[in-house]
Short mmCIF file of C-alpha atoms in Angstrom, two decimals:
data_model
loop_
_atom_site.label_atom_id
_atom_site.label_comp_id
_atom_site.label_asym_id
_atom_site.label_seq_id
_atom_site.Cartn_x
_atom_site.Cartn_y
_atom_site.Cartn_z
CA UNK A 1 0.00 0.00 0.00
CA UNK A 2 1.39 3.35 -1.00
CA UNK A 3 2.01 5.95 1.64
CA UNK A 4 -0.15 9.08 1.30
CA UNK A 5 1.78 11.96 -0.12
CA UNK A 6 1.54 15.56 0.84
CA UNK A 7 -0.08 17.82 -1.66
CA UNK A 8 2.46 20.51 -0.86
CA UNK A 9 6.07 19.72 -0.01
CA UNK A 10 7.14 20.99 3.42
CA UNK A 11 9.76 23.33 2.01
CA UNK A 12 7.16 25.01 -0.20
CA UNK A 13 4.79 25.68 2.69
CA UNK A 14 6.15 28.97 3.82
CA UNK A 15 3.79 31.61 4.98
CA UNK A 16 4.33 35.24 4.34
CA UNK A 17 6.23 36.83 7.19
CA UNK A 18 3.98 38.68 9.54
CA UNK A 19 4.19 42.43 9.34
CA UNK A 20 6.70 43.66 11.85
CA UNK A 21 4.92 44.65 15.02
CA UNK A 22 6.58 47.04 17.44
CA UNK A 23 7.93 45.14 20.40
CA UNK A 24 8.40 48.24 22.50
CA UNK A 25 5.88 50.59 23.99
CA UNK A 26 7.32 54.08 24.25
CA UNK A 27 6.12 55.50 27.52
CA UNK A 28 4.94 59.11 27.84
CA UNK A 29 6.95 61.78 29.58
CA UNK A 30 10.33 60.62 28.30
CA UNK A 31 10.24 57.39 30.29
CA UNK A 32 12.11 54.41 28.88
CA UNK A 33 10.54 52.07 26.37
CA UNK A 34 9.22 48.78 27.70
CA UNK A 35 9.09 45.40 25.95
CA UNK A 36 5.52 44.14 25.84
CA UNK A 37 6.19 40.57 24.77
CA UNK A 38 2.94 38.73 24.02
CA UNK A 39 0.88 41.67 25.34
CA UNK A 40 1.46 43.50 22.06
CA UNK A 41 -0.92 41.07 20.32
CA UNK A 42 -3.48 40.59 23.10
CA UNK A 43 -6.83 42.14 22.27
CA UNK A 44 -7.82 42.76 25.87
CA UNK A 45 -4.63 44.66 26.60
CA UNK A 46 -4.96 46.75 23.44
CA UNK A 47 -8.64 47.46 24.23
CA UNK A 48 -7.60 48.67 27.68
CA UNK A 49 -4.92 50.97 26.24
CA UNK A 50 -7.39 52.32 23.68
CA UNK A 51 -9.99 52.94 26.40
CA UNK A 52 -7.46 54.75 28.58
CA UNK A 53 -6.28 56.86 25.62
CA UNK A 54 -9.89 57.70 24.75
CA UNK A 55 -10.67 58.71 28.34
CA UNK A 56 -7.53 60.87 28.48
CA UNK A 57 -8.51 62.56 25.21
CA UNK A 58 -12.00 63.26 26.54
CA UNK A 59 -10.55 64.62 29.79
CA UNK A 60 -8.31 67.01 27.83
CA UNK A 61 -11.41 68.35 26.09
CA UNK A 62 -13.37 68.86 29.31
CA UNK A 63 -10.47 70.66 30.95
CA UNK A 64 -10.82 71.67 34.57
CA UNK A 65 -14.49 70.74 34.85
CA UNK A 66 -13.51 67.49 36.58
CA UNK A 67 -16.24 65.70 34.65
CA UNK A 68 -15.14 62.47 33.02
CA UNK A 69 -16.60 60.15 30.40
CA UNK A 70 -18.34 58.15 33.13
CA UNK A 71 -20.07 61.29 34.36
CA UNK A 72 -21.18 62.09 30.82
CA UNK A 73 -22.58 58.58 30.37
CA UNK A 74 -24.47 58.76 33.68
CA UNK A 75 -25.88 62.23 32.98
CA UNK A 76 -26.94 61.28 29.45
CA UNK A 77 -28.65 58.03 30.51
CA UNK A 78 -30.43 59.81 33.39
CA UNK A 79 -31.51 62.56 30.96
CA UNK A 80 -32.90 59.94 28.56
CA UNK A 81 -34.60 58.02 31.40
CA UNK A 82 -35.81 60.42 34.14
CA UNK A 83 -36.63 58.54 37.33
CA UNK A 84 -34.25 55.69 36.47
CA UNK A 85 -33.05 53.64 39.44
CA UNK A 86 -29.38 53.49 40.40
CA UNK A 87 -29.43 49.74 39.73
CA UNK A 88 -30.76 50.24 36.19
CA UNK A 89 -28.25 53.01 35.55
CA UNK A 90 -25.40 50.78 36.72
CA UNK A 91 -26.52 47.99 34.41
CA UNK A 92 -26.88 50.40 31.47
CA UNK A 93 -23.39 51.91 31.82
CA UNK A 94 -21.63 48.75 32.99
CA UNK A 95 -20.78 49.86 36.52
CA UNK A 96 -21.32 48.03 39.78
CA UNK A 97 -22.81 49.66 42.85
CA UNK A 98 -19.46 50.24 44.57
CA UNK A 99 -18.18 52.18 41.55
CA UNK A 100 -21.38 54.00 40.65
CA UNK A 101 -22.50 55.20 44.10
CA UNK A 102 -19.50 57.52 44.71
CA UNK A 103 -19.89 59.00 41.21
CA UNK A 104 -23.57 59.69 41.84
CA UNK A 105 -22.74 61.17 45.25
CA UNK A 106 -20.28 63.51 43.53
CA UNK A 107 -22.82 64.49 40.85
CA UNK A 108 -25.40 65.15 43.57
CA UNK A 109 -22.89 67.19 45.62
CA UNK A 110 -22.20 69.31 42.53
CA UNK A 111 -25.93 69.88 42.14
CA UNK A 112 -26.16 68.06 38.79
CA UNK A 113 -28.55 65.27 39.80
CA UNK A 114 -31.28 64.64 42.32
CA UNK A 115 -31.78 61.31 44.06
CA UNK A 116 -35.36 60.97 45.24
CA UNK A 117 -36.74 57.96 47.04
CA UNK A 118 -38.66 55.85 44.55
CA UNK A 119 -42.38 55.77 45.29
CA UNK A 120 -42.71 52.09 44.37
CA UNK A 121 -39.69 50.96 46.42
CA UNK A 122 -38.52 53.21 49.25
CA UNK A 123 -35.19 51.34 49.33
CA UNK A 124 -34.18 52.64 45.90
CA UNK A 125 -33.64 56.06 44.39
CA UNK A 126 -35.12 57.65 41.28
CA UNK A 127 -32.50 59.73 39.49
CA UNK A 128 -33.19 63.03 37.76
CA UNK A 129 -31.06 65.81 36.33
CA UNK A 130 -31.27 69.26 37.87
CA UNK A 131 -31.30 72.35 35.62
CA UNK A 132 -27.55 72.63 36.34
CA UNK A 133 -27.19 68.99 35.31
CA UNK A 134 -28.94 69.70 32.02
CA UNK A 135 -26.49 72.56 31.38
CA UNK A 136 -23.48 70.39 32.27
CA UNK A 137 -24.81 67.64 30.00
CA UNK A 138 -25.16 70.08 27.09
CA UNK A 139 -21.53 71.17 27.56
CA UNK A 140 -20.31 67.57 27.87
CA UNK A 141 -22.33 66.63 24.79
CA UNK A 142 -20.38 69.21 22.77
CA UNK A 143 -17.09 67.75 24.02
CA UNK A 144 -18.28 64.18 23.42
CA UNK A 145 -19.35 65.00 19.86
CA UNK A 146 -15.95 66.55 19.10
CA UNK A 147 -14.17 63.61 20.74
CA UNK A 148 -16.25 61.09 18.78
CA UNK A 149 -15.40 62.94 15.55
CA UNK A 150 -11.70 62.62 16.41
CA UNK A 151 -12.17 58.89 16.99
CA UNK A 152 -14.00 58.66 13.65
CA UNK A 153 -10.99 60.19 11.94
CA UNK A 154 -8.72 57.58 13.54
CA UNK A 155 -10.98 54.60 12.84
CA UNK A 156 -12.09 55.93 9.48
CA UNK A 157 -15.73 56.82 8.89
CA UNK A 158 -16.02 53.91 6.47
CA UNK A 159 -15.00 51.50 9.28
CA UNK A 160 -17.18 52.98 12.03
CA UNK A 161 -20.18 50.64 11.77
CA UNK A 162 -18.04 47.50 11.48
CA UNK A 163 -15.92 48.65 14.44
CA UNK A 164 -19.01 49.34 16.57
CA UNK A 165 -20.49 45.96 15.65
CA UNK A 166 -17.23 44.24 16.61
CA UNK A 167 -17.16 46.06 19.96
CA UNK A 168 -20.81 45.18 20.63
CA UNK A 169 -20.12 41.54 19.76
CA UNK A 170 -17.18 41.54 22.20
CA UNK A 171 -19.31 43.09 24.93
CA UNK A 172 -22.18 40.66 24.41
CA UNK A 173 -19.86 37.68 24.22
CA UNK A 174 -17.90 38.65 27.31
CA UNK A 175 -21.10 39.36 29.24
CA UNK A 176 -22.47 35.90 28.45
CA UNK A 177 -21.69 32.73 30.36
CA UNK A 178 -20.10 31.18 27.27
CA UNK A 179 -16.65 32.77 27.71
#
């Protein structure tokens, strides 16, 4: 019985070399470069760096206001859903109670939101924007729109929908029990 032969000889099976990826991450502020090793190709790590860079870019736009992307998200979702519970807000913006409560306390201290006891459940709060909160949201919306336009330029407007769909698929997949 004849031995099976390979369709392609081993020496002919060469793949194209992978595009050279930078192995160093140049740190800001003149700090030394650092070798990333396998991190350079890990999606989660790159997503984290992109998220941090995006937050820093948004913070530069908002200046000394002290309001961050998380504040914008909370104010916008409360604006869109007056009377929303803290639990529902946390679920909507992906924050747990221990992270969200101090942010809401800060927004309330600044006079941007009101937390009223919910009529249906006295243990929970119904969230609403104050007039000052509406003004702050309008200002943050301008910054967010400009920031999103900058991200569009980086991603490419033609890639925006595919990129958003990929991110949503990642979020849904990582939120499921299948991972």
